[in-house]
Amino acid sequence: MPHLNKLRTAVPGGSGGDTAARSLARLRTALTLFFALDGFLFAGWVVRIPAIKQQTGASASDLGLALLGVSAGAVVTMTLTGRLCRRFGSHPVTVASAVLLSLSIALPPLTHSALALGLVLLVFGTAYGGINVAMNSAAVDLVAALRRPVMPSFHAAFSLGGMLGAGLGGLVAGGLSPTAHLLGLTVAGLVLTAAAGPVLLRRPSPTVPEALPADERAPGAPDARGGRLDGRSRRLVTVFGVIALCTAYGEGALADWGALHLEQDLRAHPGVAAAGYSLFALAMTAGRLSGTAMLERLGQTRTLVAGGATAAAGMLLGALAPTVWLALLGFAVTGLGLANIFPVAVARAGAVAGAGGVAAASTLGYGGMLLGPPSIGFLADWFSLPVALTTVAVLAGGAALIGYAARNASAAGRSG
């Protein structure tokens, strides 16, 4: 067990397997808290967008441009964070990004113009992109040390944090100003970072794919010196990034268009329509909580294929069903299907190329979340919203096919 031997040398007093196991358990708990914090803070910001739009006096188009600050900051930072993780380690980068994310979330309600809002959202997006790459990189290393496919549990924590953040935001929106609410989130974020951060800072990553001996690395992975990936490895990372894009496209599309489809096309009550995305998110969270057991039973490839096929069938039902309740069932099935595709894709990219692979796959995946809503909008204008939503099913099916085609592409894929 070379990974555990390395860990024992890194843990003070860690001379036995029990000490190593306890250290891994603490790392897993701390990292889970950072995933939950990320979802909690982001959801807390999202639910206050209408109030901040009113405060800044921004038009819908001006707000859209300002919100691009989040996307631009995240995408640019994601392309750089892999290098920072290789230089400084994924644990310090995760903690630093969490601090910046916690501080920057208090800035939007202090702005009074769309331009100022866009600039502070650029900072927020920078922190959001950084923490997503860094904590996923740390999770890939921890999964390797645990030798269990627990990556979905981290993403389940993100989903749970998002649900909690959105629910809390909805409860306090009527009684607290955006300034007080988001400042409270800053305090909560800093407190949690102060509690969980030292666990990460005191311990290096238990395994670092780039530092493994040549015979233990995935084919084509870079060496400890952080050398460039060869062409085959870059292609593999791109493949897994495209798989992540396919699932993120569906998440973004349902978040922005699901409720409108239910209300506009199926004449659902506004309350029922609003519950559509909640049902989708709840099903996705449940799927991620059961993801580790599914991966242990089916392996990575079969999990990808089954998830993509399930999501494709669910979204066809959700988009084309003649009744509200059948559409809601389709949304739930779609959430279950999409739940573990992104975590598995990011994990496999990390197995091939370490932090750089995680960064590349995350960037492509986040790009899918950005691509989904406007693409659905254009297609809805050209055809109809139900037809546009079937593209979610097409991409989910594509993810299943790509996952099957890449089943033997890397050492990480052989478990499927």
Coordinates of N, CA, C and O in Angstrom, one line a residue, residues 281-381:
A281 N -33.3 18.8 -8.4 CA -32.1 19.0 -7.6 C -32.2 17.9 -6.4 O -31.1 17.4 -6.1
L282 N -33.3 17.6 -5.9 CA -33.4 16.7 -4.8 C -33.1 15.3 -5.4 O -32.4 14.5 -4.7
A283 N -33.6 14.9 -6.6 CA -33.3 13.6 -7.1 C -31.8 13.5 -7.4 O -31.1 12.5 -7.2
M284 N -31.2 14.6 -7.9 CA -29.7 14.6 -8.2 C -28.9 14.4 -6.9 O -28.0 13.6 -6.8
T285 N -29.4 15.0 -5.8 CA -28.7 14.9 -4.5 C -28.8 13.4 -4.0 O -27.8 12.8 -3.6
A286 N -30.0 12.8 -4.2 CA -30.2 11.4 -3.8 C -29.3 10.5 -4.6 O -28.7 9.6 -4.1
G287 N -29.2 10.8 -5.9 CA -28.4 10.0 -6.8 C -26.9 10.1 -6.4 O -26.2 9.1 -6.4
R288 N -26.5 11.3 -6.0 CA -25.1 11.4 -5.6 C -24.8 10.7 -4.2 O -23.7 10.2 -4.0
L289 N -25.8 10.8 -3.3 CA -25.6 10.1 -2.0 C -25.4 8.6 -2.2 O -24.8 8.0 -1.4
S290 N -26.1 8.1 -3.2 CA -26.0 6.6 -3.5 C -24.9 6.3 -4.5 O -24.7 5.2 -4.9
G291 N -24.2 7.3 -4.9 CA -23.2 7.2 -6.0 C -22.1 6.2 -5.7 O -21.6 5.5 -6.6
T292 N -21.5 6.3 -4.5 CA -20.4 5.5 -4.1 C -20.8 4.0 -4.2 O -20.1 3.2 -4.8
A293 N -22.0 3.7 -3.6 CA -22.4 2.3 -3.7 C -22.6 1.8 -5.2 O -22.3 0.7 -5.5
M294 N -23.1 2.7 -6.0 CA -23.4 2.4 -7.4 C -22.0 2.1 -8.1 O -21.9 1.2 -8.9
L295 N -21.1 3.0 -7.8 CA -19.7 2.8 -8.5 C -19.1 1.5 -8.0 O -18.4 0.9 -8.8
E296 N -19.2 1.2 -6.7 CA -18.6 0.0 -6.3 C -19.3 -1.2 -6.9 O -18.6 -2.3 -7.1
R297 N -20.6 -1.1 -7.2 CA -21.3 -2.3 -7.7 C -21.1 -2.4 -9.2 O -21.0 -3.4 -9.8
L298 N -21.2 -1.2 -9.9 CA -21.2 -1.2 -11.4 C -19.9 -0.8 -12.0 O -19.6 -1.2 -13.2
G299 N -19.1 -0.1 -11.3 CA -17.9 0.5 -11.9 C -18.1 1.8 -12.6 O -19.3 2.2 -12.8
Q300 N -17.1 2.4 -13.0 CA -17.2 3.8 -13.6 C -17.9 3.8 -14.9 O -18.8 4.6 -15.2
T301 N -17.5 2.9 -15.8 CA -18.1 3.0 -17.2 C -19.6 2.7 -17.2 O -20.4 3.4 -17.8
R302 N -20.0 1.6 -16.5 CA -21.4 1.2 -16.5 C -22.2 2.3 -15.8 O -23.4 2.6 -16.1
T303 N -21.6 3.0 -14.8 CA -22.3 4.1 -14.1 C -22.5 5.2 -15.1 O -23.6 5.8 -15.1
L304 N -21.5 5.6 -15.8 CA -21.6 6.6 -16.8 C -22.7 6.3 -17.9 O -23.6 7.1 -18.2
V305 N -22.6 5.1 -18.4 CA -23.6 4.7 -19.5 C -25.0 4.6 -18.9 O -25.9 5.1 -19.6
A306 N -25.2 4.0 -17.8 CA -26.5 3.9 -17.2 C -27.1 5.3 -16.8 O -28.2 5.6 -17.1
G307 N -26.2 6.1 -16.3 CA -26.6 7.5 -15.9 C -27.1 8.3 -17.2 O -28.1 9.0 -17.2
G308 N -26.2 8.2 -18.2 CA -26.6 9.0 -19.4 C -27.8 8.5 -20.1 O -28.7 9.3 -20.5
A309 N -28.0 7.2 -20.1 CA -29.2 6.6 -20.7 C -30.5 6.9 -19.9 O -31.5 7.3 -20.5
T310 N -30.3 6.9 -18.6 CA -31.5 7.2 -17.7 C -31.8 8.7 -17.9 O -33.0 9.0 -18.0
A311 N -30.8 9.6 -17.9 CA -31.1 11.0 -18.0 C -31.8 11.3 -19.4 O -32.7 12.1 -19.5
A312 N -31.3 10.6 -20.4 CA -31.9 10.8 -21.8 C -33.4 10.4 -21.8 O -34.2 11.2 -22.3
A313 N -33.7 9.3 -21.2 CA -35.1 8.8 -21.2 C -35.9 9.8 -20.3 O -37.0 10.2 -20.7
G314 N -35.4 10.2 -19.2 CA -36.1 11.1 -18.3 C -36.4 12.4 -18.9 O -37.5 13.0 -18.8
M315 N -35.4 13.0 -19.6 CA -35.6 14.3 -20.2 C -36.5 14.3 -21.4 O -37.3 15.2 -21.6
L316 N -36.5 13.2 -22.1 CA -37.5 13.0 -23.2 C -38.9 13.0 -22.6 O -39.9 13.7 -23.2
L317 N -39.1 12.4 -21.5 CA -40.4 12.4 -20.8 C -40.7 13.8 -20.3 O -41.8 14.3 -20.4
G318 N -39.7 14.4 -19.6 CA -39.9 15.7 -19.1 C -40.3 16.8 -20.1 O -41.1 17.7 -19.9
A319 N -39.6 16.7 -21.3 CA -39.9 17.7 -22.3 C -41.1 17.5 -23.1 O -41.8 18.4 -23.5
L320 N -41.5 16.2 -23.3 CA -42.6 15.9 -24.3 C -43.9 15.4 -23.6 O -44.8 15.1 -24.3
A321 N -43.8 15.2 -22.3 CA -45.0 14.6 -21.6 C -46.2 15.6 -21.7 O -46.1 16.8 -21.7
P322 N -47.4 15.0 -21.9 CA -48.6 15.8 -22.0 C -49.2 16.4 -20.7 O -50.1 17.2 -20.8
T323 N -48.7 15.9 -19.6 CA -49.2 16.4 -18.3 C -48.1 16.8 -17.4 O -47.0 16.4 -17.5
V324 N -48.5 17.7 -16.4 CA -47.5 18.2 -15.5 C -46.9 17.1 -14.7 O -45.6 17.1 -14.5
W325 N -47.6 16.2 -14.2 CA -47.1 15.2 -13.3 C -46.2 14.2 -14.0 O -45.1 13.8 -13.4
L326 N -46.4 13.9 -15.2 CA -45.5 13.1 -16.0 C -44.2 13.9 -16.3 O -43.1 13.3 -16.2
A327 N -44.3 15.2 -16.5 CA -43.1 16.0 -16.7 C -42.3 16.1 -15.5 O -41.0 16.0 -15.5
L328 N -42.9 16.2 -14.3 CA -42.2 16.2 -13.0 C -41.5 14.9 -12.8 O -40.3 14.9 -12.3
L329 N -42.1 13.8 -13.1 CA -41.5 12.5 -13.0 C -40.3 12.5 -13.9 O -39.2 12.0 -13.6
G330 N -40.4 13.0 -15.1 CA -39.3 13.0 -16.1 C -38.1 13.9 -15.5 O -36.9 13.5 -15.6
F331 N -38.4 15.0 -14.9 CA -37.4 15.8 -14.3 C -36.6 15.1 -13.2 O -35.4 15.1 -13.1
A332 N -37.4 14.3 -12.3 CA -36.8 13.5 -11.3 C -35.9 12.5 -11.8 O -34.7 12.3 -11.4
V333 N -36.3 11.8 -12.8 CA -35.5 10.7 -13.5 C -34.3 11.3 -14.1 O -33.2 10.7 -14.0
T334 N -34.4 12.5 -14.7 CA -33.2 13.1 -15.3 C -32.2 13.5 -14.2 O -31.0 13.3 -14.4
G335 N -32.7 14.0 -13.1 CA -31.7 14.3 -12.0 C -31.0 13.0 -11.5 O -29.8 13.1 -11.3
L336 N -31.7 11.9 -11.3 CA -31.0 10.7 -10.9 C -30.0 10.3 -12.0 O -28.9 9.8 -11.6
G337 N -30.3 10.4 -13.2 CA -29.4 10.0 -14.3 C -28.2 10.8 -14.4 O -27.0 10.4 -14.5
L338 N -28.3 12.2 -14.3 CA -27.2 13.1 -14.4 C -26.3 13.1 -13.1 O -25.2 13.6 -13.2
A339 N -26.8 12.6 -12.0 CA -26.2 12.9 -10.7 C -24.7 12.6 -10.7 O -23.9 13.4 -10.2
N340 N -24.3 11.4 -11.2 CA -22.9 11.0 -11.0 C -22.0 11.1 -12.2 O -20.8 10.7 -12.2
I341 N -22.6 11.7 -13.3 CA -21.7 11.8 -14.5 C -20.6 12.8 -14.3 O -19.4 12.5 -14.6
F342 N -20.9 13.9 -13.8 CA -19.9 15.0 -13.6 C -18.8 14.5 -12.7 O -17.6 14.6 -13.0
P343 N -19.2 14.0 -11.5 CA -18.1 13.5 -10.5 C -17.2 12.5 -11.1 O -16.0 12.5 -10.9
V344 N -17.8 11.5 -11.9 CA -17.0 10.4 -12.4 C -16.1 11.0 -13.5 O -14.9 10.6 -13.6
A345 N -16.6 11.9 -14.4 CA -15.8 12.5 -15.4 C -14.6 13.3 -14.9 O -13.5 13.1 -15.4
V346 N -14.9 14.1 -13.8 CA -13.8 14.8 -13.2 C -12.7 13.9 -12.6 O -11.5 14.1 -12.7
A347 N -13.2 12.9 -11.9 CA -12.3 11.9 -11.3 C -11.4 11.2 -12.3 O -10.2 11.1 -12.1
R348 N -12.0 10.9 -13.4 CA -11.2 10.2 -14.4 C -10.2 11.1 -15.1 O -9.1 10.7 -15.4
A349 N -10.6 12.4 -15.3 CA -9.6 13.4 -15.8 C -8.5 13.6 -14.9 O -7.3 13.7 -15.3
G350 N -8.8 13.6 -13.6 CA -7.8 13.8 -12.6 C -6.8 12.6 -12.5 O -5.6 12.7 -12.3
A351 N -7.4 11.4 -12.7 CA -6.5 10.2 -12.7 C -5.5 10.2 -13.9 O -4.4 9.7 -13.8
V352 N -5.9 10.8 -15.0 CA -5.1 10.9 -16.2 C -4.0 12.0 -16.0 O -2.9 11.8 -16.3
A353 N -4.5 13.1 -15.5 CA -3.6 14.3 -15.6 C -3.5 15.1 -14.3 O -3.1 16.3 -14.3
G354 N -4.0 14.6 -13.2 CA -3.8 15.3 -11.9 C -4.6 16.6 -11.9 O -5.7 16.7 -12.5
A355 N -4.1 17.6 -11.2 CA -4.8 18.9 -11.1 C -5.1 19.6 -12.4 O -6.2 20.2 -12.6
G356 N -4.2 19.4 -13.4 CA -4.4 20.0 -14.7 C -5.6 19.4 -15.4 O -6.4 20.0 -16.0
G357 N -5.7 18.0 -15.2 CA -6.9 17.4 -15.8 C -8.2 17.8 -15.2 O -9.2 18.0 -15.8
V358 N -8.2 17.9 -13.8 CA -9.4 18.4 -13.1 C -9.7 19.8 -13.6 O -10.9 20.1 -13.9
A359 N -8.7 20.7 -13.8 CA -9.0 22.0 -14.2 C -9.6 22.1 -15.6 O -10.6 22.8 -15.9
A360 N -9.0 21.3 -16.5 CA -9.6 21.2 -17.9 C -11.0 20.7 -18.0 O -11.9 21.3 -18.6
A361 N -11.2 19.6 -17.3 CA -12.6 19.0 -17.3 C -13.6 19.9 -16.6 O -14.7 20.0 -17.1
S362 N -13.2 20.6 -15.5 CA -14.1 21.5 -14.8 C -14.4 22.7 -15.7 O -15.6 23.1 -15.7
T363 N -13.4 23.2 -16.4 CA -13.7 24.3 -17.3 C -14.7 24.0 -18.4 O -15.6 24.7 -18.6
L364 N -14.5 22.8 -19.0 CA -15.4 22.4 -20.0 C -16.8 22.2 -19.4 O -17.8 22.6 -20.0
G365 N -16.8 21.6 -18.2 CA -18.1 21.3 -17.6 C -18.9 22.6 -17.3 O -20.1 22.8 -17.6
Y366 N -18.1 23.6 -16.7 CA -18.7 24.9 -16.4 C -19.2 25.6 -17.7 O -20.2 26.2 -17.7
G367 N -18.4 25.4 -18.7 CA -18.8 25.9 -20.0 C -20.1 25.4 -20.5 O -21.0 26.1 -21.1
G368 N -20.4 24.1 -20.2 CA -21.7 23.5 -20.6 C -22.8 24.1 -19.8 O -23.9 24.3 -20.3
M369 N -22.6 24.4 -18.5 CA -23.6 25.1 -17.7 C -23.9 26.5 -18.3 O -25.1 26.9 -18.2
L370 N -22.9 27.2 -18.8 CA -23.1 28.5 -19.4 C -23.8 28.3 -20.8 O -24.6 29.2 -21.2
L371 N -23.4 27.3 -21.5 CA -24.0 27.1 -22.8 C -25.4 26.7 -22.9 O -26.2 27.1 -23.8
G372 N -25.8 25.9 -21.9 CA -27.2 25.4 -21.9 C -28.3 26.4 -21.9 O -29.1 26.4 -22.9
P373 N -28.4 27.4 -21.0 CA -29.5 28.3 -21.0 C -29.7 29.1 -22.3 O -30.8 29.2 -22.8
P374 N -28.6 29.8 -22.8 CA -28.8 30.5 -24.0 C -29.1 29.6 -25.2 O -29.9 30.0 -26.1
S375 N -28.5 28.4 -25.3 CA -28.8 27.5 -26.4 C -30.3 27.1 -26.4 O -31.0 27.1 -27.4
I376 N -30.8 26.8 -25.2 CA -32.2 26.5 -25.1 C -33.1 27.7 -25.6 O -34.1 27.5 -26.2
G377 N -32.7 28.9 -25.2 CA -33.5 30.1 -25.6 C -33.5 30.2 -27.1 O -34.6 30.5 -27.6
F378 N -32.4 30.1 -27.7 CA -32.4 30.3 -29.2 C -33.2 29.2 -29.9 O -34.0 29.4 -30.8
L379 N -33.1 27.9 -29.4 CA -33.8 26.8 -30.0 C -35.3 27.0 -29.7 O -36.1 26.6 -30.6
A380 N -35.7 27.5 -28.6 CA -37.1 27.7 -28.3 C -37.7 28.8 -29.2 O -38.9 28.6 -29.6
D381 N -36.9 29.8 -29.6 CA -37.4 30.8 -30.5 C -37.6 30.2 -31.9 O -38.5 30.5 -32.6

